Short mmCIF file of C-alpha atoms and ligand atoms in Angstrom, two decimals:
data_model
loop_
_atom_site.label_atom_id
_atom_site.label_comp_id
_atom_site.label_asym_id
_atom_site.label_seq_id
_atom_site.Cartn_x
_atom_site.Cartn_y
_atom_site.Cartn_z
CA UNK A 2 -17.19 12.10 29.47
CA UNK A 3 -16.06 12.14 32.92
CA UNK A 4 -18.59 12.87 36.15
CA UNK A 5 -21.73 12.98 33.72
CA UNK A 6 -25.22 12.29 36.08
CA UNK A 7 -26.58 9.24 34.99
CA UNK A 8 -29.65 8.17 35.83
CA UNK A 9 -31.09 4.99 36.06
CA UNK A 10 -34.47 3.47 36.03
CA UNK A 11 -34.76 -0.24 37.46
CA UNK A 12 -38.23 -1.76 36.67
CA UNK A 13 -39.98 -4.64 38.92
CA UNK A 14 -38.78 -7.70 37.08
CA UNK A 15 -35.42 -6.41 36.80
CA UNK A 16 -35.42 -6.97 40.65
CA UNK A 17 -37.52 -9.26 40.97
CA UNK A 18 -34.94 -11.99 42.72
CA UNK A 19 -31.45 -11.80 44.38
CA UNK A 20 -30.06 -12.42 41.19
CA UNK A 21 -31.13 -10.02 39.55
CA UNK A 22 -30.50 -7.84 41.83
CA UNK A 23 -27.23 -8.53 41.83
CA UNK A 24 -26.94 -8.51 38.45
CA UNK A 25 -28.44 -4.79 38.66
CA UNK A 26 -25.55 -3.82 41.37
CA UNK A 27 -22.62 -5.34 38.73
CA UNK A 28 -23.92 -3.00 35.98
CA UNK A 29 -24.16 0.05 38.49
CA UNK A 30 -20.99 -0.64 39.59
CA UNK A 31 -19.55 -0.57 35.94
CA UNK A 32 -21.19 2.96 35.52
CA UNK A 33 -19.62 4.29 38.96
CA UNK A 34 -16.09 2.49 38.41
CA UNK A 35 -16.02 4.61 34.72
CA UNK A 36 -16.57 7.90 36.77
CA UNK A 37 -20.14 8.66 36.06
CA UNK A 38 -22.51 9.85 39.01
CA UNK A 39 -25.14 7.74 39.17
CA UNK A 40 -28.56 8.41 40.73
CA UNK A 41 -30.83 5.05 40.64
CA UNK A 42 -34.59 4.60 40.92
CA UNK A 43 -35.99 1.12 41.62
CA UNK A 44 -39.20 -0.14 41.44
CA UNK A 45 -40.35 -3.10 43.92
CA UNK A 46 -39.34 -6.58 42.94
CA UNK A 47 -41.53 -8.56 41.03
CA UNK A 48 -45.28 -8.26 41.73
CA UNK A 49 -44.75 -6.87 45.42
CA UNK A 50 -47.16 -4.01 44.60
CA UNK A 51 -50.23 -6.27 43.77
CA UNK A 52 -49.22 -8.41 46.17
CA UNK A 53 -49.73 -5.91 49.03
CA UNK A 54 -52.72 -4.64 47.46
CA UNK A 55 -54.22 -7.79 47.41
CA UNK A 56 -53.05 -8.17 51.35
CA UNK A 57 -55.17 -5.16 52.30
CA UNK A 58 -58.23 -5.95 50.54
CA UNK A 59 -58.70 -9.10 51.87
CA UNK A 60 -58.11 -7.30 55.30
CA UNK A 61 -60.58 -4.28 54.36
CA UNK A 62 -61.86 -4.29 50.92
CA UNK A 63 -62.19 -0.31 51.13
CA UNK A 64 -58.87 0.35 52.34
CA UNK A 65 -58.44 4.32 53.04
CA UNK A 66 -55.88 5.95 50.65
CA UNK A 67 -53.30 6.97 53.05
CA UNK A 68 -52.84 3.54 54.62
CA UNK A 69 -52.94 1.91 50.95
CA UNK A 70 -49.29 4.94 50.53
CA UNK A 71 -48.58 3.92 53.44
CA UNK A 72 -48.72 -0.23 52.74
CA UNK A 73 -47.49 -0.20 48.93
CA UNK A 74 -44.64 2.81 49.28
CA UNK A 75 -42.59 -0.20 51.59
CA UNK A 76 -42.73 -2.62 48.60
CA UNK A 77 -39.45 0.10 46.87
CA UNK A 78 -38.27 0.84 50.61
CA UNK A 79 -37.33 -3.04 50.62
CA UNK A 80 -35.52 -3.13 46.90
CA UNK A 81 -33.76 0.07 46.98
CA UNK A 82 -32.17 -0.97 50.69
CA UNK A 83 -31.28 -4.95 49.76
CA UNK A 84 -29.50 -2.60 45.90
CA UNK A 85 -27.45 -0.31 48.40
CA UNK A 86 -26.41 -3.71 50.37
CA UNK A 87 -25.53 -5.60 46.88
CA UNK A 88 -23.49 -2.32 45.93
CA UNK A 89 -21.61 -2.42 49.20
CA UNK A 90 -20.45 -6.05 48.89
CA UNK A 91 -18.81 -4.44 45.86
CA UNK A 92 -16.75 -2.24 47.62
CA UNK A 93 -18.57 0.68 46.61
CA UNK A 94 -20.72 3.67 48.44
CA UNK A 95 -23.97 3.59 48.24
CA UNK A 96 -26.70 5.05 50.50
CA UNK A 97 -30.43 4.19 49.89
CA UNK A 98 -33.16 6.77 50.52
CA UNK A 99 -37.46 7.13 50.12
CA UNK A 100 -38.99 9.19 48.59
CA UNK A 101 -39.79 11.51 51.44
CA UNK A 102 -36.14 11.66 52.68
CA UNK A 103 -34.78 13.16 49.52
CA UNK A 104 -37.50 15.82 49.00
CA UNK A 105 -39.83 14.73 46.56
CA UNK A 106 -42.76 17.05 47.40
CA UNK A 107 -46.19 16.05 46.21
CA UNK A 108 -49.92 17.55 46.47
CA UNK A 109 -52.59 15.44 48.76
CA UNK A 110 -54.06 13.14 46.35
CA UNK A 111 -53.31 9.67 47.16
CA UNK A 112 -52.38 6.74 44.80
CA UNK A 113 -52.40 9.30 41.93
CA UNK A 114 -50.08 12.50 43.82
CA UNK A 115 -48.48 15.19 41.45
CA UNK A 116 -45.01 16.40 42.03
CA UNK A 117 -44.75 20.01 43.08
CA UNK A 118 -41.13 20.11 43.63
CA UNK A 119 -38.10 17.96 44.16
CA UNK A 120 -35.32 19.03 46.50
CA UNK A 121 -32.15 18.32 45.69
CA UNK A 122 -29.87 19.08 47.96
CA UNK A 123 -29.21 15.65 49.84
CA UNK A 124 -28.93 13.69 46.66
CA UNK A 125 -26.26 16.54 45.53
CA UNK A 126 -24.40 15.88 48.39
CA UNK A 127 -23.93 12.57 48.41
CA UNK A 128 -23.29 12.54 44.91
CA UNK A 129 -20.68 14.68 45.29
CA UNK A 130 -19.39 13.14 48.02
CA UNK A 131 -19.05 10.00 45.52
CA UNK A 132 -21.84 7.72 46.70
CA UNK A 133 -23.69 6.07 44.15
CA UNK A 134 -27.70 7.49 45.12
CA UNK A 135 -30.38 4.54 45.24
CA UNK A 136 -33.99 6.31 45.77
CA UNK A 137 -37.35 4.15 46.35
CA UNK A 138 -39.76 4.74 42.94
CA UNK A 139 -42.76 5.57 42.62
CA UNK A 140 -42.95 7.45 46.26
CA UNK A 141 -43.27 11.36 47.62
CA UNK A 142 -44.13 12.81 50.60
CA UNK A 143 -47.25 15.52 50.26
CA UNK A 144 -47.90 19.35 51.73
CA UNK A 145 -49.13 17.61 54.44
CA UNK A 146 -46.54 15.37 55.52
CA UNK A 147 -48.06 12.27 54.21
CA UNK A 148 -46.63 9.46 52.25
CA UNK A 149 -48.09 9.38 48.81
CA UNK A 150 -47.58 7.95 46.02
CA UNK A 151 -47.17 8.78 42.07
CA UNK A 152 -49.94 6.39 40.52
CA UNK A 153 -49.16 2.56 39.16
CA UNK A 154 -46.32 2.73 37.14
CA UNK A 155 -45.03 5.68 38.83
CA UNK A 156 -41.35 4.86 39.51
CA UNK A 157 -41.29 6.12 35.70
CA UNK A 158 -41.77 9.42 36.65
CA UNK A 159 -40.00 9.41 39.87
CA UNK A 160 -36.83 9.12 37.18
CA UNK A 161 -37.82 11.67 34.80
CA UNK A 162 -38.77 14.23 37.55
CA UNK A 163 -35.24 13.51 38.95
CA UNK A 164 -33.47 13.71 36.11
CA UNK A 165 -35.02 17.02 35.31
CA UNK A 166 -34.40 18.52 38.74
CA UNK A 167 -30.61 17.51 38.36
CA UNK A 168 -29.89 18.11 34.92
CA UNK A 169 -28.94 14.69 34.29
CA UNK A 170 -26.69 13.94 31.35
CA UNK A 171 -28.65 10.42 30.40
CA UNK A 172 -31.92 8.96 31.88
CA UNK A 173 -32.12 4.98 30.85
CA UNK A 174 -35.28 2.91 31.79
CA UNK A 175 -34.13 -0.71 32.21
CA UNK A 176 -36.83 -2.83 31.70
CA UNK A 177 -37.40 -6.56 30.79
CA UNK A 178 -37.96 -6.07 27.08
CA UNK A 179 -35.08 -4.64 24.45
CA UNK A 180 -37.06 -1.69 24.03
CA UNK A 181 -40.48 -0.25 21.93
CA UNK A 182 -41.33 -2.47 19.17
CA UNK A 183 -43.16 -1.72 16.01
CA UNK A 184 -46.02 -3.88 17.65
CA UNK A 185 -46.40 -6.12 20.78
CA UNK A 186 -43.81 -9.00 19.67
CA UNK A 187 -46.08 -11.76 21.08
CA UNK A 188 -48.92 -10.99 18.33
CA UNK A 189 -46.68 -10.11 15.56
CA UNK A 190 -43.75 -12.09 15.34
CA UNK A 191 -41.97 -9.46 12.66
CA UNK A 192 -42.18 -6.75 15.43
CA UNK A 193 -38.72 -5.16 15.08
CA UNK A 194 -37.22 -3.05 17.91
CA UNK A 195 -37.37 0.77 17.22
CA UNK A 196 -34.12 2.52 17.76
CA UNK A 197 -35.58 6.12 17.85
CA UNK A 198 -39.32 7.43 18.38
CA UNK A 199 -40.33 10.98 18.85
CA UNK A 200 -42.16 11.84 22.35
CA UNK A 201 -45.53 12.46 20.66
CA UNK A 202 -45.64 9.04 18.82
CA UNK A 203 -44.86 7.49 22.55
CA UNK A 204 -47.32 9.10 24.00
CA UNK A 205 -49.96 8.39 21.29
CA UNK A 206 -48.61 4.52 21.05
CA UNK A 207 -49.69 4.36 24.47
CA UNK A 208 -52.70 5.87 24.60
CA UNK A 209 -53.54 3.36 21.63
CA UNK A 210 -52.98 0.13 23.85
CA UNK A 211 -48.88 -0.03 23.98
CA UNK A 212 -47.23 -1.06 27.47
CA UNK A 213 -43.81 0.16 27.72
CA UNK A 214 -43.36 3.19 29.93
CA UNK A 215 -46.01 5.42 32.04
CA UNK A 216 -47.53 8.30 30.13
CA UNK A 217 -47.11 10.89 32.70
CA UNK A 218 -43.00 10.18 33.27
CA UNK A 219 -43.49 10.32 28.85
CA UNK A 220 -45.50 13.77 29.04
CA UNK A 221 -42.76 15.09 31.63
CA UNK A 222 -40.02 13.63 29.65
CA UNK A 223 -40.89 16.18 26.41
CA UNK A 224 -42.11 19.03 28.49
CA UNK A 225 -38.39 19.41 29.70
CA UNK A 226 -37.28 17.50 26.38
CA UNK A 227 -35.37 15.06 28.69
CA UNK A 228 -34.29 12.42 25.91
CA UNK A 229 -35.04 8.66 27.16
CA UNK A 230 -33.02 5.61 26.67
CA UNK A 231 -35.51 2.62 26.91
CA UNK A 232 -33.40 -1.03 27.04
CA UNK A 233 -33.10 -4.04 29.01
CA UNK A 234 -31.35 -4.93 32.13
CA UNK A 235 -30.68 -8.42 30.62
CA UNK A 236 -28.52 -7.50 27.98
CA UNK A 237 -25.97 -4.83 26.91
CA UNK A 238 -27.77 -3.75 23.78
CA UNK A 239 -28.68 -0.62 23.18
CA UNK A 240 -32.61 0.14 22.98
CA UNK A 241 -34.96 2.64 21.98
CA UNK A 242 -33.96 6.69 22.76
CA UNK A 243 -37.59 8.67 22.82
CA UNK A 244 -36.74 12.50 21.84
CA UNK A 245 -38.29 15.14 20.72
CA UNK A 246 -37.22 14.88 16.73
CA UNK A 247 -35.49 11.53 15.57
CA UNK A 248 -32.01 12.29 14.52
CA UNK A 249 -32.80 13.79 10.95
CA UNK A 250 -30.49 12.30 8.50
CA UNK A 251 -33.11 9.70 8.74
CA UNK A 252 -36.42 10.71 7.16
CA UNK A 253 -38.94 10.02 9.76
CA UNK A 254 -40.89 6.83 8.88
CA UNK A 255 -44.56 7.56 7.74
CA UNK A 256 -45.51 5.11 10.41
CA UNK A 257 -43.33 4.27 13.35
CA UNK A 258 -45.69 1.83 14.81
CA UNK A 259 -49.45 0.00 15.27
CA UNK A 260 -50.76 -1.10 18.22
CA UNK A 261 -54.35 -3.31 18.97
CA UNK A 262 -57.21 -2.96 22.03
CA UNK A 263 -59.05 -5.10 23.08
CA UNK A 264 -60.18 -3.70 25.92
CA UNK A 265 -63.12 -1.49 24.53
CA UNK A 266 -66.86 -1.82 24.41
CA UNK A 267 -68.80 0.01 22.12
CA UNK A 268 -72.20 2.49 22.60
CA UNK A 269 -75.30 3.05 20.41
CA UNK A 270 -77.69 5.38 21.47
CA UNK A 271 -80.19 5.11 18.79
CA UNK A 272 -82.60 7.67 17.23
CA UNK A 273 -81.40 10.24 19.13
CA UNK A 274 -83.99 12.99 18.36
CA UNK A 275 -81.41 15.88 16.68
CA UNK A 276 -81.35 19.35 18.80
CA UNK A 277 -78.56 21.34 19.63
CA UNK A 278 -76.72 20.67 22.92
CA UNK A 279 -77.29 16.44 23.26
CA UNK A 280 -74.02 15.47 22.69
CA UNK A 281 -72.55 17.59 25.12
CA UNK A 282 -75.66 16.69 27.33
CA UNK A 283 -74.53 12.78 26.94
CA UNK A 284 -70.79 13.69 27.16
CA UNK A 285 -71.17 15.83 30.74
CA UNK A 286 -73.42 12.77 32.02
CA UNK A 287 -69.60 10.54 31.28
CA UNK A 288 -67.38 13.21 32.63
CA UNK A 289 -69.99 13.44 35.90
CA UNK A 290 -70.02 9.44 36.10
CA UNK A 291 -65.99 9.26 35.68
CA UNK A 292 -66.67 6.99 32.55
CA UNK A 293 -64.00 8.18 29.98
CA UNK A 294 -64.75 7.80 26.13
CA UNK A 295 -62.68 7.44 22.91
CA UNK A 296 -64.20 7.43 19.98
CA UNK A 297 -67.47 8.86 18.82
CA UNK A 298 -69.57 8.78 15.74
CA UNK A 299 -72.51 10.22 15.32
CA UNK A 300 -74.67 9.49 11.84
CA UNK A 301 -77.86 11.47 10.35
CA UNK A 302 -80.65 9.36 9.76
CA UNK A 303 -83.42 10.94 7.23
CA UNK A 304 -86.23 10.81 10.11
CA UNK A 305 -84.42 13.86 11.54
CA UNK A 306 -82.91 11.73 14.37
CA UNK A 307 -79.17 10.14 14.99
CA UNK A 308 -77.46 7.42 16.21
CA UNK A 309 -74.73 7.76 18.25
CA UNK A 310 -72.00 5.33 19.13
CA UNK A 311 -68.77 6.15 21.17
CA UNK A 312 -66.55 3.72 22.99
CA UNK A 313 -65.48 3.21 26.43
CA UNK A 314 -63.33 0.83 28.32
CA UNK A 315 -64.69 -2.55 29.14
CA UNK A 316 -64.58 -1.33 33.11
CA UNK A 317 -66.47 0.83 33.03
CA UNK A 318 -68.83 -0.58 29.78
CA UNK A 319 -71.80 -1.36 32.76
CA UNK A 320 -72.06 2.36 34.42
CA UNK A 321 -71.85 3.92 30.65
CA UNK A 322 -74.71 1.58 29.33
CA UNK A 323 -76.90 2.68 32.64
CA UNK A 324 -76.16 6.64 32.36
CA UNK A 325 -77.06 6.29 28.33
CA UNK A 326 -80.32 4.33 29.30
CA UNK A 327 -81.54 7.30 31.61
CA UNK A 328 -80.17 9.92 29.23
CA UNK A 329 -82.19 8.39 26.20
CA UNK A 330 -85.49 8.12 28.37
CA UNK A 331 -84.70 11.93 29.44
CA UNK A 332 -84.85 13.10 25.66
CA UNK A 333 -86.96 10.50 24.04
CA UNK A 334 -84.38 8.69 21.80
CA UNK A 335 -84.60 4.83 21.18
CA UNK A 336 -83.19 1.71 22.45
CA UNK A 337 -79.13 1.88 23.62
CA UNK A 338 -77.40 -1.23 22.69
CA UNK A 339 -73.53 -2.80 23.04
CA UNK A 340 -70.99 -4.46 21.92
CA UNK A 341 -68.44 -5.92 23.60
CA UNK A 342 -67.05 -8.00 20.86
CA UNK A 343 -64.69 -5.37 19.38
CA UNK A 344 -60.96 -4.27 18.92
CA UNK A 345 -59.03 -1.21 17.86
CA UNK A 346 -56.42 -1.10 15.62
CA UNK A 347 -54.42 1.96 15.19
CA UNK A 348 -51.08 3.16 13.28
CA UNK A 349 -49.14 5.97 14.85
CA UNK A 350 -46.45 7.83 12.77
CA UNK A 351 -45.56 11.83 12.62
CA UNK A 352 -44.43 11.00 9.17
CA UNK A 353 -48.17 11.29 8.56
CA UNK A 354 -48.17 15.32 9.29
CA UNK A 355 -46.05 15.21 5.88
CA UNK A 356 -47.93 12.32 3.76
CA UNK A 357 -50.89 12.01 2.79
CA UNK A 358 -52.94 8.56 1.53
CA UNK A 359 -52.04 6.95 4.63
CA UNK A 360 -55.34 6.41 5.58
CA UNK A 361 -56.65 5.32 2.04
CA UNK A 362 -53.60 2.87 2.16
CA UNK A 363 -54.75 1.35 5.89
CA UNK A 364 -58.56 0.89 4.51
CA UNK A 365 -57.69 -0.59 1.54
CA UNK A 366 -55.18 -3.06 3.19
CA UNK A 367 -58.24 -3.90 5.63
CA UNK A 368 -60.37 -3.83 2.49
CA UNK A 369 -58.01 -6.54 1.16
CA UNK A 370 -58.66 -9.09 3.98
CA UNK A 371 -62.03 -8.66 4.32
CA UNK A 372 -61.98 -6.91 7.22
CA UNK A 373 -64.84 -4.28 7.95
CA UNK A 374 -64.07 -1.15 9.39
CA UNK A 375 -66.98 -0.26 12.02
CA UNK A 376 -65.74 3.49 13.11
CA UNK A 377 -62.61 5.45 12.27
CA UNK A 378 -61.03 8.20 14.25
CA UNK A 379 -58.29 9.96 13.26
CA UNK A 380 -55.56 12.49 14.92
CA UNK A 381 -52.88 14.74 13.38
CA UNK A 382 -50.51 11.60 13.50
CA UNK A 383 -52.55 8.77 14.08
CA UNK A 384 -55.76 6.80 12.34
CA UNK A 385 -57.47 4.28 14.40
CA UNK A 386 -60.57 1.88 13.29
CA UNK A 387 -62.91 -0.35 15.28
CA UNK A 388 -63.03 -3.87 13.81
CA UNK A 389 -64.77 -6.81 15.14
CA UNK A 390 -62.52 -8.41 17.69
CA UNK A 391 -62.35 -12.12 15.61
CA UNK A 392 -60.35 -9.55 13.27
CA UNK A 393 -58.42 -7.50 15.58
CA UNK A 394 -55.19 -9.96 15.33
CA UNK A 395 -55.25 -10.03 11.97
CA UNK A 396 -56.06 -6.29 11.35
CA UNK A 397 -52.84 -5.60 12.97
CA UNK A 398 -50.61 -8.16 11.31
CA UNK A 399 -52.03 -6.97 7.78
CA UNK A 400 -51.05 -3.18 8.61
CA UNK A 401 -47.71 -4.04 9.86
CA UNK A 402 -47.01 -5.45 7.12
CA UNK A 403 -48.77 -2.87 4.77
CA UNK A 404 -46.67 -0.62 6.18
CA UNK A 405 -43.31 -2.37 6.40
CA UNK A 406 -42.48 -2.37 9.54
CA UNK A 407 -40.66 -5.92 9.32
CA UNK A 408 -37.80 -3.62 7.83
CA UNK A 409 -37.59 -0.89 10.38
CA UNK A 410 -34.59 -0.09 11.65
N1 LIG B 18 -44.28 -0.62 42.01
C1 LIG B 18 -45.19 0.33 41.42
C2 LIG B 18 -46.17 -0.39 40.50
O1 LIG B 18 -46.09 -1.60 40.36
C3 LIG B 18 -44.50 1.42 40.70
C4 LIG B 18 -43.63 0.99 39.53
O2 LIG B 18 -43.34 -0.19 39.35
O3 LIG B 18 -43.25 1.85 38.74
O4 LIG B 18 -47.02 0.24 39.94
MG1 MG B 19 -43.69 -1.50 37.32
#
């Protein structure tokens, strides 16, 4: 296919030297030399971003927002200029741009900016004009004139939202992994990679504890059901393609993958006395102290009060305990205690919409190994249960294998 737009994501550690940098301009090059357009996003090399975060608070330890865009927007100025000089010793056109000179137009909020619009007219042009297009990740310019930027992780979505406002013909996110696994490889040595996974069972893997791509780029990825080729720069194998339904001469797996947290801490608020309204009155306190929460239980006692226990992360574990203390002196309940010592386990599959038993099948296998179960939540395609974190290793390898995912293919 002749003059398709291709566009191309370039994570951190697949520039994080001259080497690889190069080896990033060779396979560019390839693309280009075949006839494809090709539009690339970088990300800054290595660790550059915590690097220069770490600069400024050591300078100011509450560094204003705008000099913070400012500081960590430079870290993709440098890798998309020193790509554009690797292309040229290749005898090929390329022309390296930010954010802000290509017309990606954000609202005011710094460190976390949305994208209002993205002009392309510039990129067109050079495009057309047969340059290959390098553009600095992660980076817009706001309303206001201000540099901004898209939140950690954000060169992710500085592809999608490109590839949507050009009607690319392939977006690939080259990464240092050979794609989304069944599980996190290092804690399951049967993880297999995935070849295709449906946009909703991304987005749920990954608000279950998997590390692959940002959530937003994922969320604007299936609102404009832009299909997304996750693989590695390191290799010419093909990796995962997230779409919106898995090519269907496959049935879809009942589960596609599990995933483990370790990085919640767990809330009791006991004999809570039982009236209508205290959950949401404990719920607005969170939302008010910016303390989000995951799961919640909430058990009948026969004394006509409750206990209830949510979880939050372990960040903000501190601020949550001090807002339940002063909420359970407010309506008379009894002691609040935590637990830190916990870990979530949860399998993710839209198979599930269409099977039921899954969740019998994931107790039982717990069950099995004598692992207790100390809350379950459950979604329309996921089931999730708190164990205690001794277990949370094994809880995961005993549902990946419960559910097969050592033969996934
Ligand atoms: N460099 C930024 C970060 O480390 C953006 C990105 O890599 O996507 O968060
Ligand atoms: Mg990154």
């Amino acid at each position: 296919m002749p003059n398709r737009i291709v566009v191309q994501k370039y994570g951190g550690s697949s520039v994080a030297n001259v080497e690889r940098l190069e080896n990033v301009a060779e396979r560019i090059c390839s693309y280009s030399l075949q006839g494809d357009k090709v539009l690339v996003i970088v990300s800054a090399m290595g660790d550059t971003t915590d690097e220069l975060i770490s600069l400024a608070r050591q300078i100011n330890p509450n560094p204003s927002d705008r000099e913070m865009d400012m500081l960590v927007s430079t870290g993709e100025q440098i890798s998309s200029s020193l790509l554009a000089l690797a292309i040229h010793k290749r005898s090929l056109e390329a022309i390296s741009f930010t954010g802000s000179q290509v017309g990606i137009i954000t609202d005011t909020d710094h460190a976390k900016a949305k994208i209002i619009t993205i002009e392309t007219k510039r990129i067109k042009k050079e495009l057309n004009s047969g340059k290959i297009v390098i553009v600095a990740g992660y980076q817009g310019v706001s309303i206001n004139k201000e540099i901004t930027t898209l939140g950690r992780g954000g060169s992710d979505l500085s592809a999608v939202a490109l590839a949507v406002a050009l009607k690319a013909d392939i977006c690939e996110i080259f990464t240092d992994v050979e794609g989304i696994f069944t599980t996190d490889p290092r804690l399951v040595a049967k993880a297999k990679k995935i070849d295709y996974i449906t946009f909703d069972e991304m987005l749920e893997l990954a608000a279950r504890g998997a590390q692959v791509m940002q959530t937003r780029a994922v969320e604007v990825a299936k609102k404009y059901n832009i299909p997304l080729h996750v693989r590695s720069s390191f290799s010419k194998k093909e990796g995962t393609i997230i779409m919106e339904k898995t090519p269907n001469n496959i049935e879809d797996p009942v589960v596609r993958g599990v995933t483990l947290t370790e990085s919640e801490a767990k809330i009791t608020i006991c004999q809570v006395p039982d009236f209508p309204g205290f959950a949401s009155m404990v719920f607005n306190k969170m939302t008010q102290g910016n303390v989000n929460v995951d799961m919640i239980v909430q058990n009948m006692s026969h004394d006509k009060t409750t206990d209830l226990s949510f979880t939050v992360s372990k960040d903000s574990l501190s601020k949550a305990v001090k807002l339940s203390e002063n909420i359970a002196r407010e309506i008379k309940a009894g002691e609040v205690l935590f637990d830190e010592n916990i870990a979530k386990v949860s399998v993710v599959g839209v198979g599930m919409r269409s099977h039921s038993g899954v969740a019998a099948k994931c107790f039982k296998a717990l069950a099995d190994n004598k692992i207790n179960i100390g809350m379950i939540s459950t979604s329309e395609i996921s089931i999730s249960c708190v164990v205690k974190k001794n277990d949370g290793k094994k809880a995961l390898r005993v549902l990946h294998k419960t559910f097969e995912l050592e033969k996934t293919k």
